Coordinates of N, CA and C and ligand atoms in Angstrom, one line a residue:
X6 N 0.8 -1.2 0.0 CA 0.0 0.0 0.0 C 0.9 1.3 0.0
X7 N 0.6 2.1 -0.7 CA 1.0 3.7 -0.6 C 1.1 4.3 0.6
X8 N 2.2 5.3 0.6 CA 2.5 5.7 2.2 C 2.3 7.4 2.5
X9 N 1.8 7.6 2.8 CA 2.1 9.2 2.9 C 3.5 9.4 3.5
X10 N 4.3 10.6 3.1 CA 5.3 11.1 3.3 C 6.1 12.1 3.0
X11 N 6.4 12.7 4.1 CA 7.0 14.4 4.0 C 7.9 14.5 3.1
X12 N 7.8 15.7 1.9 CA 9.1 15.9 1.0 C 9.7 17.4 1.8
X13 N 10.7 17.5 1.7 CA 11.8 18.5 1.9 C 11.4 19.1 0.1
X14 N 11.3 19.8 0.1 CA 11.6 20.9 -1.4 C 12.9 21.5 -1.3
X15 N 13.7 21.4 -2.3 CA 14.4 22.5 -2.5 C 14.1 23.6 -2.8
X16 N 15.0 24.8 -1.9 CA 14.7 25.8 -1.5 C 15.7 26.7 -1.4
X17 N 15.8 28.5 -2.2 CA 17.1 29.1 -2.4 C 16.6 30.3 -2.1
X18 N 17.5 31.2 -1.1 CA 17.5 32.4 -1.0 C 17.7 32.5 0.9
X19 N 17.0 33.9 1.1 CA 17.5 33.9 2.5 C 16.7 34.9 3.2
X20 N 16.8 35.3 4.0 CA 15.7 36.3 5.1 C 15.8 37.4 4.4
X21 N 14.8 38.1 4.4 CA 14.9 39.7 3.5 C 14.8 39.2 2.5
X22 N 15.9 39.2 1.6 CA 15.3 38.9 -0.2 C 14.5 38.0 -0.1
X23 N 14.1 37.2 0.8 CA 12.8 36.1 0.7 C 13.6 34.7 0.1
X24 N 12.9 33.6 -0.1 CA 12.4 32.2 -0.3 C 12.0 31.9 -1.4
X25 N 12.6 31.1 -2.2 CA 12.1 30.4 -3.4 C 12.2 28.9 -3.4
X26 N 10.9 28.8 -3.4 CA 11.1 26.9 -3.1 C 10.2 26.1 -4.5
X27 N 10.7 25.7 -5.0 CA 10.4 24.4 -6.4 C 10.4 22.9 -6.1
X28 N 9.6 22.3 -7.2 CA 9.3 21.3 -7.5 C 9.0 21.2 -8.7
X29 N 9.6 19.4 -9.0 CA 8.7 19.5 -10.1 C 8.5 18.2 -10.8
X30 N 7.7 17.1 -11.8 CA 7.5 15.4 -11.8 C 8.9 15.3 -11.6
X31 N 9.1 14.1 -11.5 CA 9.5 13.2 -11.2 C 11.1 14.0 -10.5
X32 N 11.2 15.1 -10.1 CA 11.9 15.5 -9.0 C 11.0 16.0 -7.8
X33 N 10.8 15.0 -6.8 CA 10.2 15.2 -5.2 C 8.7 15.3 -5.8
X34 N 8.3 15.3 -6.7 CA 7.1 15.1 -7.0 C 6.4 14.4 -8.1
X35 N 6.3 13.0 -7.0 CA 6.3 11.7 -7.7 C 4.9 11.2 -9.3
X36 N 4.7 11.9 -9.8 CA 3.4 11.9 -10.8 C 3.3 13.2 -11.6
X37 N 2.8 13.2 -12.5 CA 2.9 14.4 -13.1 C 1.4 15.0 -13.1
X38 N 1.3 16.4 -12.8 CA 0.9 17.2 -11.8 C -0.5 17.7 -13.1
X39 N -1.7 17.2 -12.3 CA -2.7 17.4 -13.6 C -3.6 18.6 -13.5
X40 N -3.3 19.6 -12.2 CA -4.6 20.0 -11.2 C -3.9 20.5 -10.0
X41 N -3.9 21.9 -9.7 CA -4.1 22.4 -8.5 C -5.0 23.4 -8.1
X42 N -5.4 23.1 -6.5 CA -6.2 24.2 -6.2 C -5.9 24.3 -4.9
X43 N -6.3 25.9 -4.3 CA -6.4 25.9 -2.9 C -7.1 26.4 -2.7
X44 N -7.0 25.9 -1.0 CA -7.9 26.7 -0.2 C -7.6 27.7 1.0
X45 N -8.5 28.9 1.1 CA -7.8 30.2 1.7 C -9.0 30.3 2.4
X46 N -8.9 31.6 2.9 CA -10.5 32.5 3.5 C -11.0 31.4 4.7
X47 N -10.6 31.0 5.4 CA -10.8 29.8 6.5 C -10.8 30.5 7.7
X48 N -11.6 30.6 8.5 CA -11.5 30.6 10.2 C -10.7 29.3 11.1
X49 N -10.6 30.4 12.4 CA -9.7 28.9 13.5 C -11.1 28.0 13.4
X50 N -9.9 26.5 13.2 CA -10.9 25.6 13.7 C -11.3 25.1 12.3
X51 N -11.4 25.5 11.1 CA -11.8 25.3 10.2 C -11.6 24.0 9.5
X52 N -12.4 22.5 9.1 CA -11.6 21.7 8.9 C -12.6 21.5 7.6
X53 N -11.5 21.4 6.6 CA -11.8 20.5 5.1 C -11.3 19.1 4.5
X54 N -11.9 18.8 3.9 CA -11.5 17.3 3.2 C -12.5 16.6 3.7
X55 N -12.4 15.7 4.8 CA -13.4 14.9 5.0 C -13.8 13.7 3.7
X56 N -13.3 13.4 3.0 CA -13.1 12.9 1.9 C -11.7 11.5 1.2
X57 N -12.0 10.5 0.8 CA -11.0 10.1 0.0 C -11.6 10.4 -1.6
X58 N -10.3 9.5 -1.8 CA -10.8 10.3 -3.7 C -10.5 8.1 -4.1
X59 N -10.9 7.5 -4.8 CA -10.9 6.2 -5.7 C -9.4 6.4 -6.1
X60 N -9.0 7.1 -6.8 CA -7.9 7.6 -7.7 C -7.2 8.2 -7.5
X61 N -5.8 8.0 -7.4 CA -4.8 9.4 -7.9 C -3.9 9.8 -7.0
X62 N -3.0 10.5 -6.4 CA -2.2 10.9 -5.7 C -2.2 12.7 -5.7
X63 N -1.8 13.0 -4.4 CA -1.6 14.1 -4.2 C -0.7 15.0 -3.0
X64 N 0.2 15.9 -3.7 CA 0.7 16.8 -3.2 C 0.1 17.9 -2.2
X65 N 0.6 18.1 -1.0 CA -0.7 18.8 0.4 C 0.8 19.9 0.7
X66 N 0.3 21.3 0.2 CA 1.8 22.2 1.0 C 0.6 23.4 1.8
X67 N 1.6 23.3 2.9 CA 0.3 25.0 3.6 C 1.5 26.2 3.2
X68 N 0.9 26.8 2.4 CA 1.5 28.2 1.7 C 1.7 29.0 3.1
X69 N 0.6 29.3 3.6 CA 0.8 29.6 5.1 C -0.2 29.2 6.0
X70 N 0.8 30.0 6.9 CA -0.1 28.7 8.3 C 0.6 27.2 8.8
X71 N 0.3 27.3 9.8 CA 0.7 25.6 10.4 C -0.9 24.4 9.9
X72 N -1.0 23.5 9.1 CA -2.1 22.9 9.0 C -1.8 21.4 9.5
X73 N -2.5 21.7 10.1 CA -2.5 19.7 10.9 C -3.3 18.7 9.7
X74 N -3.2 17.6 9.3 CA -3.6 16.8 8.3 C -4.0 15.4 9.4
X75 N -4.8 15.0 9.3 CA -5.2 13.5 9.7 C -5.9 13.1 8.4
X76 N -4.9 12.0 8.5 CA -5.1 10.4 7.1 C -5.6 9.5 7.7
X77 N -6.1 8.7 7.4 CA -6.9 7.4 7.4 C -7.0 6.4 6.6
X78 N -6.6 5.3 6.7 CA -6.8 4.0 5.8 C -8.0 3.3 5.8
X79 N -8.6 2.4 5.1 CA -9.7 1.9 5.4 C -9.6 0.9 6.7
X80 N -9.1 0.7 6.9 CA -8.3 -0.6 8.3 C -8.2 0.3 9.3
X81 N -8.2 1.4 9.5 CA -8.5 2.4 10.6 C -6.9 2.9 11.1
X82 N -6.0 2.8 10.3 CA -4.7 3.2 10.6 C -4.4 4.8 10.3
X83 N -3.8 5.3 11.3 CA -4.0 6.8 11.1 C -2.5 7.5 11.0
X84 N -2.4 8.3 10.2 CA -1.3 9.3 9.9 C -1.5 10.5 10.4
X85 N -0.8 11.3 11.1 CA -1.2 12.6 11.2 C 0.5 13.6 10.7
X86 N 0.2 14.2 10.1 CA 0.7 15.8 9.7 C 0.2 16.9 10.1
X87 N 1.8 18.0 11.3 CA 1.8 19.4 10.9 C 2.4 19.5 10.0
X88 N 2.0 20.5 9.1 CA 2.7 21.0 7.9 C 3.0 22.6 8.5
X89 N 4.2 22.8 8.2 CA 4.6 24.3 9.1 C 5.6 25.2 8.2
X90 N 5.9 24.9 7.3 CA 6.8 25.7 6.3 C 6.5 24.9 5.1
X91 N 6.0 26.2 4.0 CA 6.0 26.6 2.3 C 7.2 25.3 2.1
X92 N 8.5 25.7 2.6 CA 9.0 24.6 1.8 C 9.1 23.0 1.7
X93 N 7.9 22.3 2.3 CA 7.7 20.9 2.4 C 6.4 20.6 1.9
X94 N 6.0 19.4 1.6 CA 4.8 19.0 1.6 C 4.5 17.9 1.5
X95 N 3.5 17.5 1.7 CA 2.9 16.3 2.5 C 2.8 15.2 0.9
X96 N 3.1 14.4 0.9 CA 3.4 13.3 -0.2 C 1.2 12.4 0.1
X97 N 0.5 12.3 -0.4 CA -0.9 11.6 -0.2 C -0.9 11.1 -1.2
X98 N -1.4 9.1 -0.6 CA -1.9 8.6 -1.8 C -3.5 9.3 -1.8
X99 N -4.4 9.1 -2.5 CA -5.9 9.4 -3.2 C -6.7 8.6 -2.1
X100 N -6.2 7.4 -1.9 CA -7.4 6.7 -1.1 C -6.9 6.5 0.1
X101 N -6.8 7.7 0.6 CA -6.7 7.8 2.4 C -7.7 8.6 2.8
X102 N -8.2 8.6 3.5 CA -9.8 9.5 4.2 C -8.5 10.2 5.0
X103 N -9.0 11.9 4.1 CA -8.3 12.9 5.1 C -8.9 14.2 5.7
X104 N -8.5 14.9 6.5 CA -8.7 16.0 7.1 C -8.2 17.4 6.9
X105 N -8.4 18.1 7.0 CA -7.0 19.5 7.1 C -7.5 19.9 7.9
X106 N -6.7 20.4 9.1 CA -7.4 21.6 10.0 C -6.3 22.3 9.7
X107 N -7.4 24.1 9.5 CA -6.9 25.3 9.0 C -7.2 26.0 9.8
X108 N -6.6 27.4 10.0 CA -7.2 28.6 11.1 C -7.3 29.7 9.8
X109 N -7.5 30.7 10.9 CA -7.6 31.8 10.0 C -6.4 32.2 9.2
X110 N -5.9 32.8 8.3 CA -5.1 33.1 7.4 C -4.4 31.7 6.7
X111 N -4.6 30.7 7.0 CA -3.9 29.7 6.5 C -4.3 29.8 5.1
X112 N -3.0 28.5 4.3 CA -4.1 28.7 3.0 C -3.1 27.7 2.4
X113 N -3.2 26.5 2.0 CA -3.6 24.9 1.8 C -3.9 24.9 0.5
X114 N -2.3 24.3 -0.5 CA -2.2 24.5 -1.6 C -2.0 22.8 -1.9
X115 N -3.2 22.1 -3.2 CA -2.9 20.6 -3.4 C -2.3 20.4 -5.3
X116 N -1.3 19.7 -5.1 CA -1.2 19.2 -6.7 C -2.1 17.6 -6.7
X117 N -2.3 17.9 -8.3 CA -3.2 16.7 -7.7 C -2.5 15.8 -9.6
X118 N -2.7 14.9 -9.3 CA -2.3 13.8 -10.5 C -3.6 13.8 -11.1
X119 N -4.7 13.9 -10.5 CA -5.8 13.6 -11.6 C -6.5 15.0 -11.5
X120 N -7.3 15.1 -12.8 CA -8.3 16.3 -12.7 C -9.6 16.1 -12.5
X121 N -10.4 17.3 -12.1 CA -11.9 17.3 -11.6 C -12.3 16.5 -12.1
X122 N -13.1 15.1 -11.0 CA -14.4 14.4 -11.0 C -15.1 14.1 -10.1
X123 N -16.4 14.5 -9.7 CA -17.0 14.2 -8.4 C -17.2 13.0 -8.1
X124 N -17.1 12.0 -9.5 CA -17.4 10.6 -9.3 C -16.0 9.9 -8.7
X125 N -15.6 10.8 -8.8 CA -13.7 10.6 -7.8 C -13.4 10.4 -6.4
X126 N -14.7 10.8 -5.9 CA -15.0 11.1 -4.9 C -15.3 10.4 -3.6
X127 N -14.8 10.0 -2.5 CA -15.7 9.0 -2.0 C -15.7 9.9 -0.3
X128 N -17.2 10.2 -0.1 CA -17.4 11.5 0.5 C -18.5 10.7 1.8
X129 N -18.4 9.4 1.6 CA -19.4 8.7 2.7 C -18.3 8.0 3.7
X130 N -18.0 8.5 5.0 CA -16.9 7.9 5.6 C -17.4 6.2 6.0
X131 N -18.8 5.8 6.0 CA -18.9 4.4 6.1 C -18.9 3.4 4.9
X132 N -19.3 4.1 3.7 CA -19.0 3.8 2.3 C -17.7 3.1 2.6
X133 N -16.6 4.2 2.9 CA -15.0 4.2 2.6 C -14.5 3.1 3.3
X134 N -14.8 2.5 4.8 CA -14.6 2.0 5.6 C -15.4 0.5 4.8
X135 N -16.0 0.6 4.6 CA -16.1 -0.9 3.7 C -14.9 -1.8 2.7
Ligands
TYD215 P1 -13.8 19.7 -2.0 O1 -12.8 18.9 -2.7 O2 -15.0 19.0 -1.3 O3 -13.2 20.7 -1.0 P2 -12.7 20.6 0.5 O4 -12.3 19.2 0.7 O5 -11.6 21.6 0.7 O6 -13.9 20.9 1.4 O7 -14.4 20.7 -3.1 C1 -15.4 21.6 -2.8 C2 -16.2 21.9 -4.1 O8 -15.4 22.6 -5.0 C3 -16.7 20.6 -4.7 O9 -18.0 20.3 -4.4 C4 -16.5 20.9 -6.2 C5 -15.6 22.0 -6.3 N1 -14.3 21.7 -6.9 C6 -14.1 21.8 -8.3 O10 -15.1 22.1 -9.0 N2 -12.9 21.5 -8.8 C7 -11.9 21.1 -8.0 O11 -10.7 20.9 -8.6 C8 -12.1 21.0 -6.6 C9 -10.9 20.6 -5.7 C10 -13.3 21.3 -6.1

């Protein structure tokens, strides 16, 4: 089975002039990249996902903000991620039932290997657990 797991990004520059951090397939980012979106405008407390997806793999980075992640297998095995620095991100296979908790200002940026399908979706947590 697929593992979730933290990438280090390479990352160049320094305090003041700022931070440039890259990626890109098949360097630290294992699939090639069909689809990103994020999510911003979140209050404390705020949790999204609640979801696995059938398909696909995905890249999880918090642009900002500290975001805690809880994964889930169907066998009830649990992974948890803080994500705390732009320059890492969270390696997710597709069929883990996950979480984000966001606060306010955060903002939870995903690459994703596959593109929009709702039928992608598996949005019933007892569905998933079957
Ligand atoms: P969803 O993945 O459920 O967001 P979150 O897990 O952060 O709560 O997506 C919310 C809605 O946005 C979903 O009903 C459909 C739409 N959506 C798209 O149209 N395209 C996309 O690429 C994504 C990620 C979502």
């Amino acid at each position: 089975m697929l593992m979730p797991y933290l990438i280090e990004f390479d990352t160049v520059g320094e305090e003041g002039t700022g931070f440039l951090t890259y990626a890109q397939t098949d360097s630290k980012i294992p699939f090639e990249v069909k689809r990103v979106y994020w999510v911003y405008g979140t209050q404390n407390d705020s949790i999204r996902g609640n979801h696995a997806y059938k398909v696909g793999e995905q890249v999880i980075i918090a642009m900002k903000g500290d975001i805690r992640i809880h994964l889930e297998d169907k066998f009830g095995k649990v992974f948890e991620f803080v994500l705390t620095k732009a320059s890492q991100g969270l390696y997710v296979p597709g069929t883990l039932w996950r979480k984000a908790f966001m606060n306010e200002g955060s903002i939870l940026l995903t690459l994703s290997s596959e593109i929009y399908s709702e039928e992608n979706y598996v949005r019933n947590y007892q569905e998933f657990k079957q």
